[in-house]
mmCIF file of C-alpha atoms and ligand atoms in Angstrom:
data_model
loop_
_atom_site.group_PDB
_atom_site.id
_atom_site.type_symbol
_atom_site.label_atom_id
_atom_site.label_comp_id
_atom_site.label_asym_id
_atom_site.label_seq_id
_atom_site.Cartn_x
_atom_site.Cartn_y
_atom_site.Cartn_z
ATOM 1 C CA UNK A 1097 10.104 -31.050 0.200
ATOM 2 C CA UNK A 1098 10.450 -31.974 3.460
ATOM 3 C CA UNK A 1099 8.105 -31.136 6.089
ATOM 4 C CA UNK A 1100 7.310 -31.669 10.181
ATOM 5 C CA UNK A 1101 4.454 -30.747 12.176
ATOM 6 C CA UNK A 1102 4.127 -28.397 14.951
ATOM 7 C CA UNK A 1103 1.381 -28.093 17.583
ATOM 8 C CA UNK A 1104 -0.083 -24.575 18.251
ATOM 9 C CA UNK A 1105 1.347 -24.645 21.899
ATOM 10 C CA UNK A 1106 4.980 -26.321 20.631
ATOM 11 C CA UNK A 1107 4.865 -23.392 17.976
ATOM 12 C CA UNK A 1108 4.408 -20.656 21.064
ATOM 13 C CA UNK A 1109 7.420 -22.808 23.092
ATOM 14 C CA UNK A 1110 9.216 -22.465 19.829
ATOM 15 C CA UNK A 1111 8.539 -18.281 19.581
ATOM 16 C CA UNK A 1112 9.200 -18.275 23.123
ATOM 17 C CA UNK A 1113 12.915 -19.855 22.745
ATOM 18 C CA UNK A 1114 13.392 -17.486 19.987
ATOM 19 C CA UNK A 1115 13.164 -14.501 22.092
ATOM 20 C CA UNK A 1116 14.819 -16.055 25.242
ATOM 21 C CA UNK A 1117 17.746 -16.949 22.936
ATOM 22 C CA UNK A 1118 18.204 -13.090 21.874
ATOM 23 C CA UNK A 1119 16.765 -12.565 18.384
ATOM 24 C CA UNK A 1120 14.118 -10.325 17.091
ATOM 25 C CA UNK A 1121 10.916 -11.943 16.441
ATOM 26 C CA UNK A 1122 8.253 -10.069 14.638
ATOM 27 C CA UNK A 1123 4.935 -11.324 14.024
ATOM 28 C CA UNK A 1124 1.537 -10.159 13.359
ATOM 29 C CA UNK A 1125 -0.781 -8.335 16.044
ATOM 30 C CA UNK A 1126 -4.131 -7.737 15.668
ATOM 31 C CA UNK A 1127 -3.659 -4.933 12.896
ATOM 32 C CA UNK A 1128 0.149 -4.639 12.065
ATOM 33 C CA UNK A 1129 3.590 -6.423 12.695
ATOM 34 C CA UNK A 1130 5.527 -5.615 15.661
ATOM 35 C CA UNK A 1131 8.540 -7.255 17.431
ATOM 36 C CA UNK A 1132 7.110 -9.433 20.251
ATOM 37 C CA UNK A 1133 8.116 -9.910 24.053
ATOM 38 C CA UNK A 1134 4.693 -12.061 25.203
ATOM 39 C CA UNK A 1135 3.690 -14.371 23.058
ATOM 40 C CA UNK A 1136 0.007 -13.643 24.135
ATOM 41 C CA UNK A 1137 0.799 -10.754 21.599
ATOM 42 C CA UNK A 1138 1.215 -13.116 17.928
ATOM 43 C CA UNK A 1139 -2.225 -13.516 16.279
ATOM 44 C CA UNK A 1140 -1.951 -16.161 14.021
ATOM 45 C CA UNK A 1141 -4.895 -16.719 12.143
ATOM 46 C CA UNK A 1142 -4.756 -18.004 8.274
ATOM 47 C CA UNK A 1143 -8.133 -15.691 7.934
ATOM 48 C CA UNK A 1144 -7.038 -12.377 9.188
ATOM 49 C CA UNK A 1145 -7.377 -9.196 7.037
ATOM 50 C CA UNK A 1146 -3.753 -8.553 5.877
ATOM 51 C CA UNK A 1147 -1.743 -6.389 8.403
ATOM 52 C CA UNK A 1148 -2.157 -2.465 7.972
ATOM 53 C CA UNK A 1149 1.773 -2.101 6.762
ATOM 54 C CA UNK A 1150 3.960 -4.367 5.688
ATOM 55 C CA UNK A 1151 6.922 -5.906 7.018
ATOM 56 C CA UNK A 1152 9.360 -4.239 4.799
ATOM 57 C CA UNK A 1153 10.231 -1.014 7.746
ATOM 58 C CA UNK A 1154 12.424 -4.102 9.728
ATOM 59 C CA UNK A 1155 14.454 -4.464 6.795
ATOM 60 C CA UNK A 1156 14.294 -0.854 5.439
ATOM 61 C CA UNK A 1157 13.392 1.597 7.610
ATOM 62 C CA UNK A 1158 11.431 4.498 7.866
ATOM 63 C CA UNK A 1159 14.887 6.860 8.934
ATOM 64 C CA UNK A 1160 18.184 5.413 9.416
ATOM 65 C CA UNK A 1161 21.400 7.130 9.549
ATOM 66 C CA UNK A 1162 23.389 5.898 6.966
ATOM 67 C CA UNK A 1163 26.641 8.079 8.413
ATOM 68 C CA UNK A 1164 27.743 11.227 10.614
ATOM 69 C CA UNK A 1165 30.252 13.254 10.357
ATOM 70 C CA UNK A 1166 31.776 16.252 12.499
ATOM 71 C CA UNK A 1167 33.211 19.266 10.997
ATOM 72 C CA UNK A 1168 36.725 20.404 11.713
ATOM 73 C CA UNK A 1169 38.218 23.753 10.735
ATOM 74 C CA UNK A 1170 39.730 22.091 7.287
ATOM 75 C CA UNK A 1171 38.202 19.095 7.123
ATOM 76 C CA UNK A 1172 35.145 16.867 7.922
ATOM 77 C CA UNK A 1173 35.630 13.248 9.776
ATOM 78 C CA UNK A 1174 33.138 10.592 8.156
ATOM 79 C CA UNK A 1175 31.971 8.018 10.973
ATOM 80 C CA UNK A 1176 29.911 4.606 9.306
ATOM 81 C CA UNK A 1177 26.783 4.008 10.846
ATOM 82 C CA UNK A 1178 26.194 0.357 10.775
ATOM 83 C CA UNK A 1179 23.293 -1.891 10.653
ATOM 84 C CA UNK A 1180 22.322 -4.129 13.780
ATOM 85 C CA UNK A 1181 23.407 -7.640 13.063
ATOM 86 C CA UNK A 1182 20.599 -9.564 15.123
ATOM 87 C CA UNK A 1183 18.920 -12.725 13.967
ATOM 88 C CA UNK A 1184 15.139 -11.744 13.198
ATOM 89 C CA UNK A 1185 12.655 -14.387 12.450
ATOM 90 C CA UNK A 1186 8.945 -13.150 10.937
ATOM 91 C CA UNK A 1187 6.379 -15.369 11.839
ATOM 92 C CA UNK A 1188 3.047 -15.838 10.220
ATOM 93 C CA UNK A 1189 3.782 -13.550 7.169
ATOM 94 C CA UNK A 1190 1.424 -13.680 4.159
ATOM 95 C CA UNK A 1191 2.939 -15.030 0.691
ATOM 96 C CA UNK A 1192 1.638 -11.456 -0.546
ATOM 97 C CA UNK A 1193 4.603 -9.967 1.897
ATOM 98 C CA UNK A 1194 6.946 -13.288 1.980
ATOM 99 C CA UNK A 1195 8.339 -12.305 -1.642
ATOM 100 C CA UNK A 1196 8.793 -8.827 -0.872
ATOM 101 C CA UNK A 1197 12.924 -9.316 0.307
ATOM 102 C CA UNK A 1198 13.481 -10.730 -3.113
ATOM 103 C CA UNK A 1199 11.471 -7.772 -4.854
ATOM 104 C CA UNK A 1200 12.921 -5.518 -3.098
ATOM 105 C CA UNK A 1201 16.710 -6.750 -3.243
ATOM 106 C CA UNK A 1202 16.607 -6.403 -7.076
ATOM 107 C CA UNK A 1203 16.572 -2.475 -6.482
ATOM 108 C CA UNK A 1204 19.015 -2.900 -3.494
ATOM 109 C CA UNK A 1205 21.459 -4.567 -5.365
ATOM 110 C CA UNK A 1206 21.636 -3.114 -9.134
ATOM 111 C CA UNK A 1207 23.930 0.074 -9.087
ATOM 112 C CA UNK A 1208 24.778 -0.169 -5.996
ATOM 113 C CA UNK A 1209 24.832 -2.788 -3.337
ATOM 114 C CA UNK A 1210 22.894 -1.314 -0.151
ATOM 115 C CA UNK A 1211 24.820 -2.776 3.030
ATOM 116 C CA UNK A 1212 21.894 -1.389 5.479
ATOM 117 C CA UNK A 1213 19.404 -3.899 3.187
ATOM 118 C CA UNK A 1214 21.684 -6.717 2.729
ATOM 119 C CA UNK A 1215 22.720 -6.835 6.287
ATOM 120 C CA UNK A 1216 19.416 -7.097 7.505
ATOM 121 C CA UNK A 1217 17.729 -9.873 4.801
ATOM 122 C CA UNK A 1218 20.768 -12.422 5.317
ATOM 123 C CA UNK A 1219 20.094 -12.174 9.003
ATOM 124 C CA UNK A 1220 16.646 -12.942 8.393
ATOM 125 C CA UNK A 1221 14.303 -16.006 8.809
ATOM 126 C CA UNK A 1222 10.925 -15.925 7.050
ATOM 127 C CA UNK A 1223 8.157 -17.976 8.376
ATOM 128 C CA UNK A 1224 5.458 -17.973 5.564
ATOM 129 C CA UNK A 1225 2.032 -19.183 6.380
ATOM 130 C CA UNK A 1226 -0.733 -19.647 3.898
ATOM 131 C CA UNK A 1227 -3.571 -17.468 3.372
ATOM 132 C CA UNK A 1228 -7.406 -17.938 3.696
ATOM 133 C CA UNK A 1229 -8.620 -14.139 3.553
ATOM 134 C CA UNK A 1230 -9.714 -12.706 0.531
ATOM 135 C CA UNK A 1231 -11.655 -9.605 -0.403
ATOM 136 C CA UNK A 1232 -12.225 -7.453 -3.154
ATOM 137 C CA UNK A 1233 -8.811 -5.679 -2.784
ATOM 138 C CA UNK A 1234 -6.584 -9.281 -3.169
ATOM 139 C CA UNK A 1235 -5.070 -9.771 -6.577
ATOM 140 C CA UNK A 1236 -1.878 -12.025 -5.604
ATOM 141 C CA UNK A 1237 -2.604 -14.481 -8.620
ATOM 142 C CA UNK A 1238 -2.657 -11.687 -11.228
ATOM 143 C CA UNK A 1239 0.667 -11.077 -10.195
ATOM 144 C CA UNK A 1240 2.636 -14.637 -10.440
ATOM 145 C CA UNK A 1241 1.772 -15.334 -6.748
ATOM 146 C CA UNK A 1242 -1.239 -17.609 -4.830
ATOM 147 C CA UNK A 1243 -2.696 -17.758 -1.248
ATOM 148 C CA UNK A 1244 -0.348 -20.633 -0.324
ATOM 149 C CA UNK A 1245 2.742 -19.557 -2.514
ATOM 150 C CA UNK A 1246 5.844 -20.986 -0.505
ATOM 151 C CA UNK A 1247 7.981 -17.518 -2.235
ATOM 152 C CA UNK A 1248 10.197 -15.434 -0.027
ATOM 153 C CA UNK A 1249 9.744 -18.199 2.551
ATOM 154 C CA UNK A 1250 12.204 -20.407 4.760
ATOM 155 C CA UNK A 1251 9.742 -22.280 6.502
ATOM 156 C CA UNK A 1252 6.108 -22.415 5.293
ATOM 157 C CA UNK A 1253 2.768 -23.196 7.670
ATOM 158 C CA UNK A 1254 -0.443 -25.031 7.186
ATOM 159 C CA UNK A 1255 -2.903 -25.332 9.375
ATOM 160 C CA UNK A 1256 -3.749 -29.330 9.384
ATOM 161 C CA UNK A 1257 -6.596 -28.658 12.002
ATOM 162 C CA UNK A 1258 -7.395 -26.703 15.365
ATOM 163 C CA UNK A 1259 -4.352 -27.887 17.195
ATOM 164 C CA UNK A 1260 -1.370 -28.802 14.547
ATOM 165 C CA UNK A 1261 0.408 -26.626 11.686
ATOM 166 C CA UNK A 1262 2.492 -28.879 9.030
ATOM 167 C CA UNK A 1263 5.801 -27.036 8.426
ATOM 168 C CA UNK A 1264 7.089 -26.772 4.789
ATOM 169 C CA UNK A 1265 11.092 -27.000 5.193
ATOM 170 C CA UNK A 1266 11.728 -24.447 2.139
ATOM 171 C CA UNK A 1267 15.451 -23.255 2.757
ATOM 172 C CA UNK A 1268 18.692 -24.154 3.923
ATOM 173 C CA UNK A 1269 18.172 -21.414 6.674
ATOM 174 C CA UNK A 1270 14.973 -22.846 7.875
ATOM 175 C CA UNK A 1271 16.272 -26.200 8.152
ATOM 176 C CA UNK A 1272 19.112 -24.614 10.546
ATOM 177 C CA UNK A 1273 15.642 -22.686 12.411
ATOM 178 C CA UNK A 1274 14.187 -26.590 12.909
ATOM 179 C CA UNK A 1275 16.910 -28.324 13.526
ATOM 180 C CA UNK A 1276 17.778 -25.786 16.479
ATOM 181 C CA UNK A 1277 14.608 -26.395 18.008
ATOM 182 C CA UNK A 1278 13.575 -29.800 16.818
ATOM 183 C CA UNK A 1279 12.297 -31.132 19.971
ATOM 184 C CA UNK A 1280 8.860 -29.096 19.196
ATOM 185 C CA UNK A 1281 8.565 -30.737 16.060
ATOM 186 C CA UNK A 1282 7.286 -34.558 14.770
ATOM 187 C CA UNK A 1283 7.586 -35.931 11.380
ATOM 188 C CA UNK A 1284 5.256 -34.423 9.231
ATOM 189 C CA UNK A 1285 2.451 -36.101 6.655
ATOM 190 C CA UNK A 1286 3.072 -33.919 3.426
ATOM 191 C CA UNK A 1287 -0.432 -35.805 2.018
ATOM 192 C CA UNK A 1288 -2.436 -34.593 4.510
ATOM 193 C CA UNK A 1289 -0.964 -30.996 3.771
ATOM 194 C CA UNK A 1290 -1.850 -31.087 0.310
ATOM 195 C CA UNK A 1291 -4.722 -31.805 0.965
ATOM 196 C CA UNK A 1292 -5.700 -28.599 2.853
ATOM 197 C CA UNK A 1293 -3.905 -26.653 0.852
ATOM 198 C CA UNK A 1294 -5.655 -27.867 -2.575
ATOM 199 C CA UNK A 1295 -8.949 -26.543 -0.772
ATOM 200 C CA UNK A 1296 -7.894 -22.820 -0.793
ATOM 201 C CA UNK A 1297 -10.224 -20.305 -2.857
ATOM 202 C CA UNK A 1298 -7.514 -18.203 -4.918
ATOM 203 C CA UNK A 1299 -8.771 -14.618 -6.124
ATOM 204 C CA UNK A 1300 -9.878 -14.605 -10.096
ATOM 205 C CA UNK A 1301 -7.047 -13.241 -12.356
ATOM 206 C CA UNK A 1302 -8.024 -9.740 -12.943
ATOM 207 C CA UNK A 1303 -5.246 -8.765 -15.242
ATOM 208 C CA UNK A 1304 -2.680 -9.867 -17.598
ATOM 209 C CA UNK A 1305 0.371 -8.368 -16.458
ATOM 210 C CA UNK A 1306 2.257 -8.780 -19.981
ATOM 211 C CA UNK A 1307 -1.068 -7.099 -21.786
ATOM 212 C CA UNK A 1308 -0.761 -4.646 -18.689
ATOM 213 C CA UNK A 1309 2.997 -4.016 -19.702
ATOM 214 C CA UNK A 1310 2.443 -3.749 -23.399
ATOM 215 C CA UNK A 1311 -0.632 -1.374 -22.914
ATOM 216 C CA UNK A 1312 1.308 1.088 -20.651
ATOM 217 C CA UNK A 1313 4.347 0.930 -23.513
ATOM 218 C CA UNK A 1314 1.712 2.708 -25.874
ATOM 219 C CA UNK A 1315 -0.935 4.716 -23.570
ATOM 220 C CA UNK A 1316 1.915 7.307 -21.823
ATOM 221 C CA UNK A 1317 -0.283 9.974 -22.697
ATOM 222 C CA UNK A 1318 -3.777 8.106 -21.445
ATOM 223 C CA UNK A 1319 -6.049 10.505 -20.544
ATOM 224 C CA UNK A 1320 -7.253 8.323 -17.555
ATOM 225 C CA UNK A 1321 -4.063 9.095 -15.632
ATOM 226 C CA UNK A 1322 -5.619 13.476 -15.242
ATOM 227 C CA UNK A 1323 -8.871 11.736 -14.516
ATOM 228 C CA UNK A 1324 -7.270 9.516 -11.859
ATOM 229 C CA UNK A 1325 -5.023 12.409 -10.378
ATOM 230 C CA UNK A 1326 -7.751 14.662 -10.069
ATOM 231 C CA UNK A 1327 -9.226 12.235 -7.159
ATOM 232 C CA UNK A 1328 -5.952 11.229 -5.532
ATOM 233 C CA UNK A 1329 -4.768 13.330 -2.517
ATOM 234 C CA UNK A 1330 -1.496 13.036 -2.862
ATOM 235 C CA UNK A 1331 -1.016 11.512 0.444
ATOM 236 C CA UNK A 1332 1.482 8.510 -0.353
ATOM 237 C CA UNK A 1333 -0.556 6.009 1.747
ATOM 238 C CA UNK A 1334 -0.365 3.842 -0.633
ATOM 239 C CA UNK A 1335 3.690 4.285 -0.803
ATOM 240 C CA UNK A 1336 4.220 3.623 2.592
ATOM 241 C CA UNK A 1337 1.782 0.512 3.344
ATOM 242 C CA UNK A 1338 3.283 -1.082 0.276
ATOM 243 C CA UNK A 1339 5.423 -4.068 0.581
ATOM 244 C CA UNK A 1340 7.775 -3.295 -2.289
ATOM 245 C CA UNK A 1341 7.703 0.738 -2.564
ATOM 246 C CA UNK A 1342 11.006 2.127 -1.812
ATOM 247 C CA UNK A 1343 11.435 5.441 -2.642
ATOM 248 C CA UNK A 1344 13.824 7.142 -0.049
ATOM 249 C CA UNK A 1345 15.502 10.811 0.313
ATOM 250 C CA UNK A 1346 18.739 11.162 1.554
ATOM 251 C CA UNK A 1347 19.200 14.356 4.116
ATOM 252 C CA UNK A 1348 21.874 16.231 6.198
ATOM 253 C CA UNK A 1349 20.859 17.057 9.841
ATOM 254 C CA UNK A 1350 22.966 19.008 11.326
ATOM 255 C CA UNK A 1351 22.712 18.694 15.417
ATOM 256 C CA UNK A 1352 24.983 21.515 15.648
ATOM 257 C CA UNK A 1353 27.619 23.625 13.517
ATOM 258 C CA UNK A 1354 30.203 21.034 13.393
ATOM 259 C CA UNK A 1355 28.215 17.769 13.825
ATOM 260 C CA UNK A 1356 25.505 15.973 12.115
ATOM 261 C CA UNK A 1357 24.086 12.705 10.408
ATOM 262 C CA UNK A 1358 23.118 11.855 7.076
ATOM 263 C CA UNK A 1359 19.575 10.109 7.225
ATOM 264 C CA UNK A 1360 17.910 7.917 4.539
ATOM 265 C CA UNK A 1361 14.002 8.612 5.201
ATOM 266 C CA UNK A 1362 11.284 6.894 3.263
ATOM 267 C CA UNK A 1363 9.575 9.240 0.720
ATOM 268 C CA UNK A 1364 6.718 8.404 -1.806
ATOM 269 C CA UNK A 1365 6.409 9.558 -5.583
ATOM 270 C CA UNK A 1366 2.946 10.454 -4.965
ATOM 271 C CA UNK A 1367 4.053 13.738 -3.439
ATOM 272 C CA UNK A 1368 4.272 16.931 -5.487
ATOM 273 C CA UNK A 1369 7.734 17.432 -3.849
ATOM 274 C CA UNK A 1370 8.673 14.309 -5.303
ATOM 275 C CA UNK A 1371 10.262 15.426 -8.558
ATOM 276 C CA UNK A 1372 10.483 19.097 -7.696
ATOM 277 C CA UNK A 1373 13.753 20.446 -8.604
ATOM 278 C CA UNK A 1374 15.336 23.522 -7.246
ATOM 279 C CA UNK A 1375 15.015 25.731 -10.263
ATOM 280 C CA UNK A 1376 11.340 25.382 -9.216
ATOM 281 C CA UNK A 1377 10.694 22.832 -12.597
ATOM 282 C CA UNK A 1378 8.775 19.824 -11.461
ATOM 283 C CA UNK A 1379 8.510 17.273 -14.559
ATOM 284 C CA UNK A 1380 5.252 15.480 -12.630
ATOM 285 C CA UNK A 1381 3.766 18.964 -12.084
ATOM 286 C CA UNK A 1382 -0.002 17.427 -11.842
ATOM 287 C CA UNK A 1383 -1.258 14.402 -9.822
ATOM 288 C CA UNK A 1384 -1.948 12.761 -12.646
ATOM 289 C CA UNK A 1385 1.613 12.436 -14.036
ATOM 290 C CA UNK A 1386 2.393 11.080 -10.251
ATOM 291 C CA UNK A 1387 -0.454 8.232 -10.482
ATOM 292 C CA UNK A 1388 0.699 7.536 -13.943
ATOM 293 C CA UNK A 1389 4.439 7.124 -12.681
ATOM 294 C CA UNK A 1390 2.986 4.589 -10.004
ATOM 295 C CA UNK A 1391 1.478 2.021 -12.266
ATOM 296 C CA UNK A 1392 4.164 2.033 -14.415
ATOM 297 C CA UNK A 1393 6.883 2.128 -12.172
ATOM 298 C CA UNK A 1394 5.431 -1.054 -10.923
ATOM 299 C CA UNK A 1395 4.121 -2.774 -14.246
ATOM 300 C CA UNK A 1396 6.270 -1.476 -16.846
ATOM 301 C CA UNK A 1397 9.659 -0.229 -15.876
ATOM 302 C CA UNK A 1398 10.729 -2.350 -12.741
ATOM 303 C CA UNK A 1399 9.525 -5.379 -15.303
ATOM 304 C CA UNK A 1400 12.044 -3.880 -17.901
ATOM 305 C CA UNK A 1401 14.840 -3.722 -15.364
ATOM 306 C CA UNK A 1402 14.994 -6.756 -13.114
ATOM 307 C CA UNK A 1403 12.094 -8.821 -14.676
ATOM 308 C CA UNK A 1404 9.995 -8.989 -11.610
ATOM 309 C CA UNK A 1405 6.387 -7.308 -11.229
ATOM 310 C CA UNK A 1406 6.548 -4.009 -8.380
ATOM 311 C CA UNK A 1407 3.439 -5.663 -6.612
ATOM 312 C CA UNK A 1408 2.473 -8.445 -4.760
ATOM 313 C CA UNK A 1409 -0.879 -8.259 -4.709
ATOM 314 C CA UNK A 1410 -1.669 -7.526 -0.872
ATOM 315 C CA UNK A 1411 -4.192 -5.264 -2.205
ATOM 316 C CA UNK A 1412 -2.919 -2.919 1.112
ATOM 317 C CA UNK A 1413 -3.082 0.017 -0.868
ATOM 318 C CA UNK A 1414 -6.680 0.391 -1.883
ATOM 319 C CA UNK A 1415 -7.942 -0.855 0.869
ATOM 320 C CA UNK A 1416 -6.672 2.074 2.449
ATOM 321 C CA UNK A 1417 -7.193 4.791 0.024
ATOM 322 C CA UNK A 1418 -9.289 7.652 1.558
ATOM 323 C CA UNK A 1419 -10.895 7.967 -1.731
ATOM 324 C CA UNK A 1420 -11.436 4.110 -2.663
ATOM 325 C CA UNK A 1421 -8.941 4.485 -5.796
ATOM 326 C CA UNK A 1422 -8.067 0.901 -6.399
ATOM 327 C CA UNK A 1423 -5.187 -0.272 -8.008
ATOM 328 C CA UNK A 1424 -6.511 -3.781 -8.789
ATOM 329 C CA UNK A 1425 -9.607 -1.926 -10.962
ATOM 330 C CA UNK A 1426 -6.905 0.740 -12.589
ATOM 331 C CA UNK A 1427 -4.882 -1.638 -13.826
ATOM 332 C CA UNK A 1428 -7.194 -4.293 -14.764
ATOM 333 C CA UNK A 1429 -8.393 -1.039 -17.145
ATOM 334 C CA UNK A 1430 -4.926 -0.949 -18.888
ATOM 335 C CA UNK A 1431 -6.255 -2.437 -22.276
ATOM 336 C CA UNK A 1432 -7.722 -1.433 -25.448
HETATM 337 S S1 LIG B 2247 -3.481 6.426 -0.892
HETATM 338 FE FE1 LIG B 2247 -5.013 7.030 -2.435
HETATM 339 S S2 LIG B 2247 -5.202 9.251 -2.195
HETATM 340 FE FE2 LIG B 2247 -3.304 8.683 -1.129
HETATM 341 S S3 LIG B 2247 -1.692 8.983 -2.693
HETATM 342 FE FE3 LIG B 2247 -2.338 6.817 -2.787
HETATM 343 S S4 LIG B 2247 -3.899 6.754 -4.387
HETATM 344 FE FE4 LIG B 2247 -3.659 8.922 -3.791
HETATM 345 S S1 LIG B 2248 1.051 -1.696 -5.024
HETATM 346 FE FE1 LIG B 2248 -0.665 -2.007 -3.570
HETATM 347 S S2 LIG B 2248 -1.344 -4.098 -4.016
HETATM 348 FE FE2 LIG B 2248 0.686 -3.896 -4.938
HETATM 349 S S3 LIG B 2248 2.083 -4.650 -3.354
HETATM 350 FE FE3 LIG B 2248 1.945 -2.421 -3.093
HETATM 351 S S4 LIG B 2248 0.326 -2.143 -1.558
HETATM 352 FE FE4 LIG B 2248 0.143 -4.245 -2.320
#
């Protein structure tokens, strides 16, 4: 693979064209992404705590209209909403959130083929960096993934010492990205590279997902799933921080009798609202039915569908649970 180096200061130069040239560029703050105009913002630090959120609102946001319309006396006149079409390059993204676009495209592709999603991924540009934080929350390697998978990424960086990142050349698309802004870069020395990244502690497997799978096909009627629900609050944290959750609700707001939009707004099938139909029957009537649906949404039927684990590992969703219910421990309990 081929691979350059960039110094810390060439990188900024490099963020700073990015912007000047008119795309988005996202990249991690102190706590959570955001779209940067100073580059004094970007904290770039292989050690950092994983962002509060993922990445995945850029590509799928929280609300979007996906159309409006306006009411005539016989009829009603569709308008398309459409998508912004503006390059966006992530910088600095963890390989726990780098494979989230393909994750996530599986679901955005199957039945039907979401424009809004597809839109936004091709005009992306993912610049993967490798990972040196770990805590008790991490489980990327029990899921197919590592602390310096290149996955999801175009370009991929590794720090090579205080002053110089190598950059792995992963795509097509980030070869275009380098070759655009070459001047910033030097050849790179992929030995040295290896080197570094052959030093990186990965977290212990804590599960195996195929004894995970085959455990939830028999155990639908666990009772560790009440046990579980009867601690949860039902407050879809853990939905909405998660790289690849994607549950969404489509609704009608009207802005006035005879115009309106149709908005696609995140929603989370932790919430007792969730499943509830309008004869008042909700099929995931407790909690624990909800928590239950979670774990196998993600381990058992996604797997079944597209062949990909729902999870990346980030570990984002325990770590902020109000009530410390960890999805690394619950899962690594799916066995006889
Ligand atoms: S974040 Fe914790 S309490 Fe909230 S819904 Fe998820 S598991 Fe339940
Ligand atoms: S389920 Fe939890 S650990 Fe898995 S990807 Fe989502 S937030 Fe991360």
């Amino acid at each position: 693979m081929e691979e350059k180096i960039i110094s810390k200061q060439n990188l900024l130069n490099l963020c700073r064209d990015i912007v000047a040239d008119g795309h988005n560029l996202i990249a991690p703050g102190k706590t959570e992404y955001g779209v940067v105009q100073d580059t004094s913002q970007i904290v770039l630090d292989t050690s950092s705590k994983p962002t509060k959120a993922s990445y995945k609102t850029f590509v799928f946001p929280k609300a979007e209209p996906i159309l409006y319309y306006k009411r005539g006396k016989n009829d009603v006149q569709i308008l398309d909403a459409e998508p912004e079409q503006k390059k966006t390059v992530i910088l600095g993204a963890k390989p726990c959130d780098t494979n989230s676009f393909n994750i996530l495209s599986k679901v955005f592709n199957w039945d039907y083929k979401d424009d809004f999603f597809n839109y936004r991924v091709k005009n992306f540009i993912v610049i993967g960096m490798m990972c040196e934080f770990m805590d008790k929350f991490c489980f990327c390697t029990s899921v197919g993934s590592s602390p310096v998978s290149e996955k999801g990424s175009d370009l991929f960086l590794i720090p090579l010492d205080a002053e110089n990142y190598a950059v792995r050349i992963v795509t097509e698309k980030g070869k275009e990205l380098i070759d655009k802004y070459s001047k910033y870069l030097t050849e790179g020395n992929p030995a040295k590279s290896k080197e570094v990244e052959e030093k990186v502690k990965h977290p212990e497997i804590a599960f195996d997902s195929q004894q995970v799978h085959d455990w939830l096909a028999k155990n639908f009627e666990h009772p560790k799933w009440e046990g579980i629900g009867d601690m949860c609050l039902s407050c879809a944290q853990c939905a909405f921080v998660c790289p690849v959750c994607h549950c969404f609700d489509i609704v009608d707001e009207d802005y006035s009798y005879t115009e309106g939009r149709r908005m696609k707004n995140w929603d989370g099938c932790q919430f007792g609202h969730f499943t509830l139909h309008a004869s008042g029957h909700n099929p995931r009537d407790i909690q624990g039915k909800r928590y239950r649906q979670r774990v196998n949404h993600k381990f058992k039927y996604y797997v079944d569908k597209f062949g990909e684990i729902l999870c990346t590992g980030c570990g984002r969703c325990s770590r902020g649970c109000a009530v410390s219910i960890d999805i690394k421990e619950i899962v690594a309990d799916c066995k006889d």
